[in-house]
Short mmCIF file of C-alpha atoms in Angstrom, two decimals:
data_model
loop_
_atom_site.label_atom_id
_atom_site.label_comp_id
_atom_site.label_asym_id
_atom_site.label_seq_id
_atom_site.Cartn_x
_atom_site.Cartn_y
_atom_site.Cartn_z
CA MET A 258 -50.05 -102.26 -7.11
CA SER A 259 -48.92 -101.85 -10.70
CA PHE A 260 -51.21 -100.15 -13.18
CA LEU A 261 -51.38 -98.74 -16.68
CA HIS A 262 -53.49 -95.87 -17.99
CA VAL A 263 -53.27 -94.98 -21.66
CA TYR A 264 -54.35 -91.54 -22.86
CA HIS A 265 -54.46 -89.87 -26.24
CA GLU A 266 -51.72 -87.24 -26.22
CA ALA A 267 -54.35 -84.49 -26.69
CA ASP A 268 -56.49 -85.57 -23.70
CA GLY A 269 -54.87 -85.94 -20.30
CA GLU A 270 -58.20 -86.32 -18.54
CA GLN A 271 -59.89 -89.43 -19.93
CA PRO A 272 -57.89 -92.65 -20.32
CA ILE A 273 -58.72 -94.87 -23.29
CA LEU A 274 -57.40 -97.91 -21.41
CA SER A 275 -56.93 -98.66 -17.71
CA THR A 276 -55.70 -101.93 -16.25
CA HIS A 277 -54.07 -103.46 -13.18
CA GLU A 278 -53.41 -106.79 -14.90
CA GLY A 279 -49.67 -107.42 -15.16
CA GLU A 280 -49.94 -109.48 -18.34
CA ARG A 281 -52.01 -106.80 -20.07
CA ILE A 282 -49.59 -104.07 -18.97
CA ALA A 283 -46.66 -106.10 -20.32
CA ALA A 284 -48.42 -106.79 -23.64
CA GLU A 285 -49.45 -103.16 -24.22
CA LEU A 286 -45.91 -101.94 -23.55
CA ALA A 287 -44.20 -104.75 -25.47
CA ALA A 288 -45.97 -103.54 -28.62
CA HIS A 289 -43.67 -100.50 -28.33
CA GLY A 290 -40.48 -102.32 -27.40
CA VAL A 291 -40.86 -101.58 -23.68
CA LEU A 292 -40.27 -104.46 -21.27
CA PHE A 293 -42.46 -104.63 -18.17
CA ASP A 294 -42.05 -107.62 -15.90
CA ARG A 295 -41.82 -108.74 -12.29
CA CYS A 296 -38.66 -109.39 -10.31
CA GLU A 297 -39.04 -111.15 -6.98
CA PRO A 298 -38.40 -108.70 -4.12
CA HIS A 299 -35.80 -109.53 -1.50
CA PRO A 300 -37.58 -109.19 1.86
CA GLU A 301 -34.30 -109.47 3.77
CA LEU A 302 -33.39 -105.92 2.71
CA VAL A 303 -34.13 -103.26 5.30
CA PRO A 304 -36.02 -100.17 4.06
CA ASP A 305 -32.92 -97.96 4.17
CA ALA A 306 -30.46 -100.54 2.78
CA ASP A 307 -27.40 -98.94 1.21
CA GLN A 308 -26.37 -99.32 -2.44
CA GLU A 309 -23.88 -102.10 -1.70
CA SER A 310 -26.49 -104.21 0.12
CA VAL A 311 -29.11 -103.76 -2.61
CA LEU A 312 -26.67 -104.61 -5.40
CA ALA A 313 -25.44 -107.66 -3.48
CA ALA A 314 -28.99 -108.93 -2.84
CA TYR A 315 -29.88 -108.58 -6.54
CA ALA A 316 -26.49 -109.65 -7.94
CA GLU A 317 -27.86 -112.70 -9.75
CA GLU A 318 -30.70 -110.75 -11.38
CA ILE A 319 -28.39 -107.86 -12.31
CA GLU A 320 -25.97 -110.22 -14.05
CA ARG A 321 -28.84 -111.77 -15.98
CA PHE A 322 -30.15 -108.34 -17.03
CA LYS A 323 -26.66 -107.32 -18.14
CA ARG A 324 -26.22 -110.51 -20.12
CA GLU A 325 -29.67 -110.49 -21.73
CA GLY A 326 -30.16 -106.74 -22.15
CA GLY A 327 -26.67 -105.53 -22.91
CA PHE A 328 -26.54 -103.35 -19.81
CA LEU A 329 -23.09 -102.40 -18.54
CA VAL A 330 -23.64 -100.49 -15.31
CA ALA A 331 -26.00 -100.80 -12.33
CA ASP A 332 -26.52 -98.35 -9.51
CA VAL A 333 -29.16 -97.67 -6.86
CA ILE A 334 -31.34 -94.61 -6.51
CA GLY A 335 -33.82 -93.89 -3.80
CA LEU A 336 -35.43 -91.14 -1.80
CA ARG A 337 -37.25 -90.96 1.49
CA PRO A 338 -39.92 -88.40 2.45
CA ASP A 339 -37.47 -86.58 4.73
CA HIS A 340 -34.91 -85.86 1.96
CA PRO A 341 -34.16 -82.09 2.06
CA ASP A 342 -34.01 -81.76 -1.76
CA LYS A 343 -37.02 -83.93 -2.62
CA ALA A 344 -38.94 -81.11 -4.36
CA SER A 345 -36.07 -80.12 -6.66
CA LEU A 346 -35.18 -83.76 -7.38
CA ARG A 347 -38.79 -84.47 -8.31
CA GLN A 348 -38.92 -81.42 -10.57
CA GLU A 349 -35.78 -82.56 -12.40
CA PHE A 350 -37.61 -85.47 -14.05
CA LEU A 351 -41.12 -84.01 -14.52
CA ASP A 352 -40.48 -82.66 -18.02
CA GLU A 353 -40.39 -84.87 -21.09
CA HIS A 354 -36.87 -86.05 -21.88
CA ARG A 355 -34.93 -88.83 -23.61
CA TYR A 356 -31.77 -90.80 -22.98
CA SER A 357 -29.44 -91.92 -25.74
CA GLU A 358 -29.23 -95.47 -24.36
CA ASP A 359 -31.60 -98.10 -23.01
CA GLU A 360 -32.36 -97.89 -19.31
CA MET A 361 -33.94 -100.37 -16.91
CA HIS A 362 -35.40 -99.75 -13.47
CA VAL A 363 -36.05 -102.52 -10.95
CA PHE A 364 -38.16 -101.32 -8.02
CA VAL A 365 -36.88 -102.70 -4.74
CA ARG A 366 -39.13 -100.68 -2.42
CA GLY A 367 -41.97 -98.21 -2.85
CA GLY A 368 -43.07 -97.00 -6.24
CA CYS A 369 -43.12 -94.24 -8.84
CA LEU A 370 -44.78 -93.35 -12.11
CA PHE A 371 -43.29 -93.53 -15.60
CA TYR A 372 -44.96 -91.66 -18.43
CA LEU A 373 -44.05 -92.83 -21.94
CA HIS A 374 -45.01 -90.74 -24.98
CA LEU A 375 -45.45 -93.24 -27.81
CA ASP A 376 -47.36 -93.00 -31.10
CA GLN A 377 -49.68 -90.14 -30.08
CA ARG A 378 -50.43 -91.83 -26.77
CA VAL A 379 -49.22 -91.29 -23.22
CA TYR A 380 -48.74 -94.46 -21.19
CA VAL A 381 -48.81 -93.87 -17.43
CA ILE A 382 -47.23 -96.84 -15.69
CA GLY A 383 -47.50 -97.15 -11.92
CA CYS A 384 -44.48 -99.17 -10.83
CA ALA A 385 -44.33 -100.82 -7.40
CA ALA A 386 -41.84 -102.99 -5.52
CA GLY A 387 -40.96 -106.00 -7.64
CA ASP A 388 -41.69 -104.30 -10.98
CA LEU A 389 -39.10 -103.80 -13.66
CA ILE A 390 -39.40 -101.56 -16.67
CA SER A 391 -36.90 -101.20 -19.48
CA VAL A 392 -37.24 -98.05 -21.57
CA PRO A 393 -35.61 -98.14 -25.04
CA ALA A 394 -33.14 -95.45 -26.07
CA ASP A 395 -34.65 -92.21 -27.38
CA THR A 396 -38.11 -92.91 -25.94
CA PRO A 397 -39.69 -89.61 -24.87
CA HIS A 398 -40.77 -89.98 -21.26
CA TRP A 399 -40.93 -88.41 -17.81
CA PHE A 400 -40.88 -89.72 -14.27
CA ASP A 401 -42.81 -88.73 -11.15
CA MET A 402 -41.71 -89.89 -7.72
CA GLY A 403 -44.45 -87.93 -5.95
CA PRO A 404 -44.30 -85.09 -3.40
CA GLU A 405 -43.25 -87.47 -0.60
CA PRO A 406 -40.91 -89.86 -2.45
CA ASN A 407 -40.37 -93.18 -0.74
CA PHE A 408 -38.70 -95.65 -3.07
CA THR A 409 -35.53 -97.56 -3.90
CA ALA A 410 -34.75 -98.76 -7.42
CA ILE A 411 -31.86 -100.35 -9.24
CA ARG A 412 -31.01 -98.58 -12.49
CA LEU A 413 -29.19 -100.31 -15.31
CA PHE A 414 -27.63 -98.51 -18.26
CA ALA A 415 -26.28 -99.67 -21.60
CA ALA A 416 -23.52 -97.03 -21.42
CA SER A 417 -20.53 -97.12 -19.10
CA GLU A 418 -22.15 -94.45 -16.94
CA ALA A 419 -25.49 -92.72 -16.61
CA GLN A 420 -26.05 -90.28 -19.45
CA ALA A 421 -27.55 -86.82 -19.11
CA ALA A 422 -31.20 -86.47 -20.04
CA ARG A 423 -31.94 -84.63 -23.28
CA MET A 424 -35.00 -82.45 -22.81
CA THR A 425 -37.51 -82.52 -25.69
CA GLY A 426 -38.78 -78.97 -25.12
CA SER A 427 -42.38 -80.21 -25.13
CA ASP A 428 -44.83 -79.12 -22.44
CA ILE A 429 -46.86 -82.34 -22.74
CA ALA A 430 -46.01 -83.48 -19.21
CA SER A 431 -47.81 -80.45 -17.76
CA ARG A 432 -51.06 -81.63 -19.40
CA PHE A 433 -51.21 -85.00 -17.65
CA PRO A 434 -52.11 -85.94 -14.08
CA ARG A 435 -49.25 -86.07 -11.58
CA TYR A 436 -48.50 -88.76 -9.01
CA GLU A 437 -51.02 -87.33 -6.54
CA ALA A 438 -53.92 -88.06 -8.92
CA PHE A 439 -53.04 -91.76 -8.85
CA SER A 440 -52.11 -92.11 -5.18
CA GLY A 441 -55.08 -94.37 -4.47
CA GLU A 442 -53.77 -96.88 -7.01
CA GLN A 443 -50.09 -96.70 -6.09
CA ALA A 444 -48.99 -99.19 -3.46
CA ALA A 445 -45.80 -98.21 -1.71
#
């Protein structure tokens, strides 16, 4: 189940807004140039479908996103709970960072959390299968796949290849609840 919790950047304990309503999530994020929408899942995909199968199943949607959003490249990322490097891969994205180009994520299976740091607020977005989120270039954010990651997502980039994250140097991510705190709300 998708959700949104909005916190003041100085208080990672008490949200000032909480909702599970897709339209409200989309409206709150759109005010900051962030697209949140639904993309019909493809039930014919097996849980461990390879990149080629996922890209083929979503080919029509990917072409539309490229055309409408100016994205150039699509790839597939995903982790399962038995991945030997899951802890280090999780840690890689837990600090606030930025990318120099727009990025979009379409969740095919499972879910993760995006944290967006916008206008003295932190927006915690629980993304589940069928959700898509497009984060504008230079938006400070972090990503939490949880201690037992179990997701597949299509990533789209406006550059010809994925760019390296630029760390902000802020410790803000350490002051906000991790994936585990929201596990009751997150539908895999």
